[in-house]
CSV table of C-alpha atoms in Angstrom, one decimal:
chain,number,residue,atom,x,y,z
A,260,UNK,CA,8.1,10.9,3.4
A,261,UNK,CA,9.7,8.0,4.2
A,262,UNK,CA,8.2,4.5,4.0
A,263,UNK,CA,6.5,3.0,6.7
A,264,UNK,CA,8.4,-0.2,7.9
A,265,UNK,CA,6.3,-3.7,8.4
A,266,UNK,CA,3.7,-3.7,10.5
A,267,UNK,CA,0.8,-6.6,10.8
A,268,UNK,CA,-2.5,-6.4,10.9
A,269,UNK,CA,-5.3,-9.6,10.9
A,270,UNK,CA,-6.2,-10.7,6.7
A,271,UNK,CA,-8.8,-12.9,7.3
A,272,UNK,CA,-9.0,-12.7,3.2
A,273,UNK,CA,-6.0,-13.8,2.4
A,274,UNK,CA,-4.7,-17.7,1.8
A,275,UNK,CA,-0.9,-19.0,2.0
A,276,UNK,CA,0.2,-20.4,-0.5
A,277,UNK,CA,3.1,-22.6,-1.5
A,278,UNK,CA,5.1,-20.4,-3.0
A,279,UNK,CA,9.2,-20.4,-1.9
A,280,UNK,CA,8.0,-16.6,-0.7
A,281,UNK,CA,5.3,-15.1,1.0
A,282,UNK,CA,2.7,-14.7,-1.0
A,283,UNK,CA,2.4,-11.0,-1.2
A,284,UNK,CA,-0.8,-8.8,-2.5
A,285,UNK,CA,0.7,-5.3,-4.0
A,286,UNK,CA,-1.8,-2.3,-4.2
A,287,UNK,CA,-1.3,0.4,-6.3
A,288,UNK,CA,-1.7,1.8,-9.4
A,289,UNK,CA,-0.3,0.2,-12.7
A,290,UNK,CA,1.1,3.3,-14.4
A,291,UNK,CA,2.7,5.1,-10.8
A,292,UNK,CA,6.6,5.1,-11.5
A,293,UNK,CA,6.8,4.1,-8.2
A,294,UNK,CA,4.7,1.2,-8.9
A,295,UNK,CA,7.1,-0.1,-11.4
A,296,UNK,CA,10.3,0.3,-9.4
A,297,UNK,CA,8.4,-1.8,-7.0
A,298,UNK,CA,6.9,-4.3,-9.5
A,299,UNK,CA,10.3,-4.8,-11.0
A,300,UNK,CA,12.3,-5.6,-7.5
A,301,UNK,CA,9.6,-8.2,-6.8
A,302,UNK,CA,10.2,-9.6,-10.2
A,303,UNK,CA,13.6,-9.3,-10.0
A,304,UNK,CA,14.1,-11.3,-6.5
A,305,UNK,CA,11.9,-13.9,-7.2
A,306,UNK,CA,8.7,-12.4,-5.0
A,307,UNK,CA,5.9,-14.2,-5.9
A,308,UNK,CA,2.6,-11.7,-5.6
A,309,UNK,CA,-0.7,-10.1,-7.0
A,310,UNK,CA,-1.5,-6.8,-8.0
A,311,UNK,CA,-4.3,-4.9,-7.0
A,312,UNK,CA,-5.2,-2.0,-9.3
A,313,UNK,CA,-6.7,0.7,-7.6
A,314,UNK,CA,-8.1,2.4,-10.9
A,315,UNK,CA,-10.2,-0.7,-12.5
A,316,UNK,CA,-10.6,-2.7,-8.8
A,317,UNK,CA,-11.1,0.0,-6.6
A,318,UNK,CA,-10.2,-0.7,-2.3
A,319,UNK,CA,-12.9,-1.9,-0.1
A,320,UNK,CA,-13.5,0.5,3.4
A,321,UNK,CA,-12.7,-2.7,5.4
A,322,UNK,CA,-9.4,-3.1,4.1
A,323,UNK,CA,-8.8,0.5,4.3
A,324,UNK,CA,-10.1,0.3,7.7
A,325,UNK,CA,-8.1,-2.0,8.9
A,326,UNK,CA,-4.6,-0.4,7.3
A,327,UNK,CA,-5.7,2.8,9.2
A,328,UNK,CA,-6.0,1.5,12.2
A,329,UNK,CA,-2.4,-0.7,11.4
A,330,UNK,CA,-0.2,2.1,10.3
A,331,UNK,CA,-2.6,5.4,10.6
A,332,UNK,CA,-4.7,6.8,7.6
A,333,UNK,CA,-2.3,9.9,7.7
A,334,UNK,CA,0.4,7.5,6.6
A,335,UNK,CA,-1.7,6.4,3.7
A,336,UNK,CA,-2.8,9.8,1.9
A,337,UNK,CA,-0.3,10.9,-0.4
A,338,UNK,CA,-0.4,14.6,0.3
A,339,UNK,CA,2.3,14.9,-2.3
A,340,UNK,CA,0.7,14.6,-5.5
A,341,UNK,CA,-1.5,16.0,-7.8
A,342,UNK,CA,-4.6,14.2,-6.9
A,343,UNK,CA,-4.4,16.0,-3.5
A,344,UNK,CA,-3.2,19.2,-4.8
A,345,UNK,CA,-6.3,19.4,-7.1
A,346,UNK,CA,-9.1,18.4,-3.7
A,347,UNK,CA,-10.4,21.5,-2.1
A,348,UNK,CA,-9.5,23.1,1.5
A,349,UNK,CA,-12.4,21.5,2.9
A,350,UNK,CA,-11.9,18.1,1.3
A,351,UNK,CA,-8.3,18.6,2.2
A,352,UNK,CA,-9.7,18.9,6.0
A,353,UNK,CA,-9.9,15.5,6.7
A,354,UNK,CA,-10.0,15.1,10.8
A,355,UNK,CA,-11.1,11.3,11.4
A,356,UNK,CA,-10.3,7.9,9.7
A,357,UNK,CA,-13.9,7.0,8.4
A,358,UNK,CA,-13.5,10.8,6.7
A,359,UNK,CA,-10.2,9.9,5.4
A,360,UNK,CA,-11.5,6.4,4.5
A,361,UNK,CA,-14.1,7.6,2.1
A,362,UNK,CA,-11.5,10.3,0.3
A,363,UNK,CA,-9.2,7.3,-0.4
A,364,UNK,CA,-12.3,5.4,-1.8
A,365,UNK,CA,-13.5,8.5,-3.8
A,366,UNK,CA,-10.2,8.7,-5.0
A,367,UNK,CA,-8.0,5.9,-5.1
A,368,UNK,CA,-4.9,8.0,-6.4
A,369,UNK,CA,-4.5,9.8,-3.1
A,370,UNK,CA,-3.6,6.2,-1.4
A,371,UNK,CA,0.2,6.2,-0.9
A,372,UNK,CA,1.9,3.3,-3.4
A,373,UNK,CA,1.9,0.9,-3.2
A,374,UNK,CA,0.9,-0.8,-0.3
A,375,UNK,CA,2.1,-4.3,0.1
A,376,UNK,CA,0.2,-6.6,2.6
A,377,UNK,CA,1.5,-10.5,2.7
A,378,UNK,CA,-0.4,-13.1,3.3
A,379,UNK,CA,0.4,-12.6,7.3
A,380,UNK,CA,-0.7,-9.5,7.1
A,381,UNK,CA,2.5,-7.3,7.0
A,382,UNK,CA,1.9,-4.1,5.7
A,383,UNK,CA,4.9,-2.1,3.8
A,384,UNK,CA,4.0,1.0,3.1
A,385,UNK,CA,6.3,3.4,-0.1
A,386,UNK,CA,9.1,1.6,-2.0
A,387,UNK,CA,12.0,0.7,-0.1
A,388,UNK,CA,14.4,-2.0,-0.6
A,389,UNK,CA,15.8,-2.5,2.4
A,390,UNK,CA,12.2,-3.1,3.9
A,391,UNK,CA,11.6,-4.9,0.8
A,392,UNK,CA,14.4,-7.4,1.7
A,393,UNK,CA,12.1,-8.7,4.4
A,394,UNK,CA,9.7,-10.2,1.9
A,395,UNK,CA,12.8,-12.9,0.7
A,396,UNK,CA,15.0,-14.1,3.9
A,397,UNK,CA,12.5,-15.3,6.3
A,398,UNK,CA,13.0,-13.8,9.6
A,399,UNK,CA,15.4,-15.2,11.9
A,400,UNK,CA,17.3,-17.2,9.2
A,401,UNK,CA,20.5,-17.3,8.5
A,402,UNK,CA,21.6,-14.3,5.4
């Protein structure tokens, strides 16, 4: 599955800061090798940002919520992995976004990684560089 490209949605929770870059809030998992690749191209071009563990923080339904409606909750279930491999056909039979909603909360692993949201509410779904490169030139300035 490809990543999903940036898409906004309102963050009444989140404050701008004076960083050179966005500031950016990455959701995920810590120990998702995905995760790192991400992590380590943030680091590496000077994106300043916060992770949000899934595992010890957990995801609040608003925020889920308001992703689903953003980018669609089908985009954020990662039907791929093992997490989703183990559910059964019936939990598997999700239908409606408050169903799919309280499966990602039940169990954060099956929420694509990561998810990164800046502070403008840009959502980037996957790890993808070239999406990433949106996070450091600012958009309609000169490269």
């Amino acid at each position: 599955m490809r990543p999903h490209g940036p898409r906004s949605i309102p963050s009444p929770d989140m404050h701008d800061t004076q960083a050179p870059t966005p500031a950016v809030t990455c959701y995920g998992i810590k120990n998702c090798d995905t995760m790192k690749k991400a992590l380590a191209w943030l680091d590496e071009h000077g994106v300043s940002y916060h992770f949000h563990d899934y595992k010890k923080s957990g995801i609040d339904s608003g925020r889920l919520h308001a992703w689903s409606k953003a980018i669609g909750w089908k985009t954020l279930i990662n039907t791929r992995g093992t997490t989703w491999r183990k559910l059964t056909p019936e939990q598997q039979a999700i239908d409606t976004q408050s169903a799919a909603v309280q499966l990602m909360q039940a169990n954060p692993s099956l929420i694509r990684r990561p998810v990164l949201e800046t502070a403008g509410g840009q959502l980037l779904v996957g790890f993808d560089p070239a999406l990433y490169a949106s996070l450091v030139t600012p958009a309609g300035a000169p490269e």
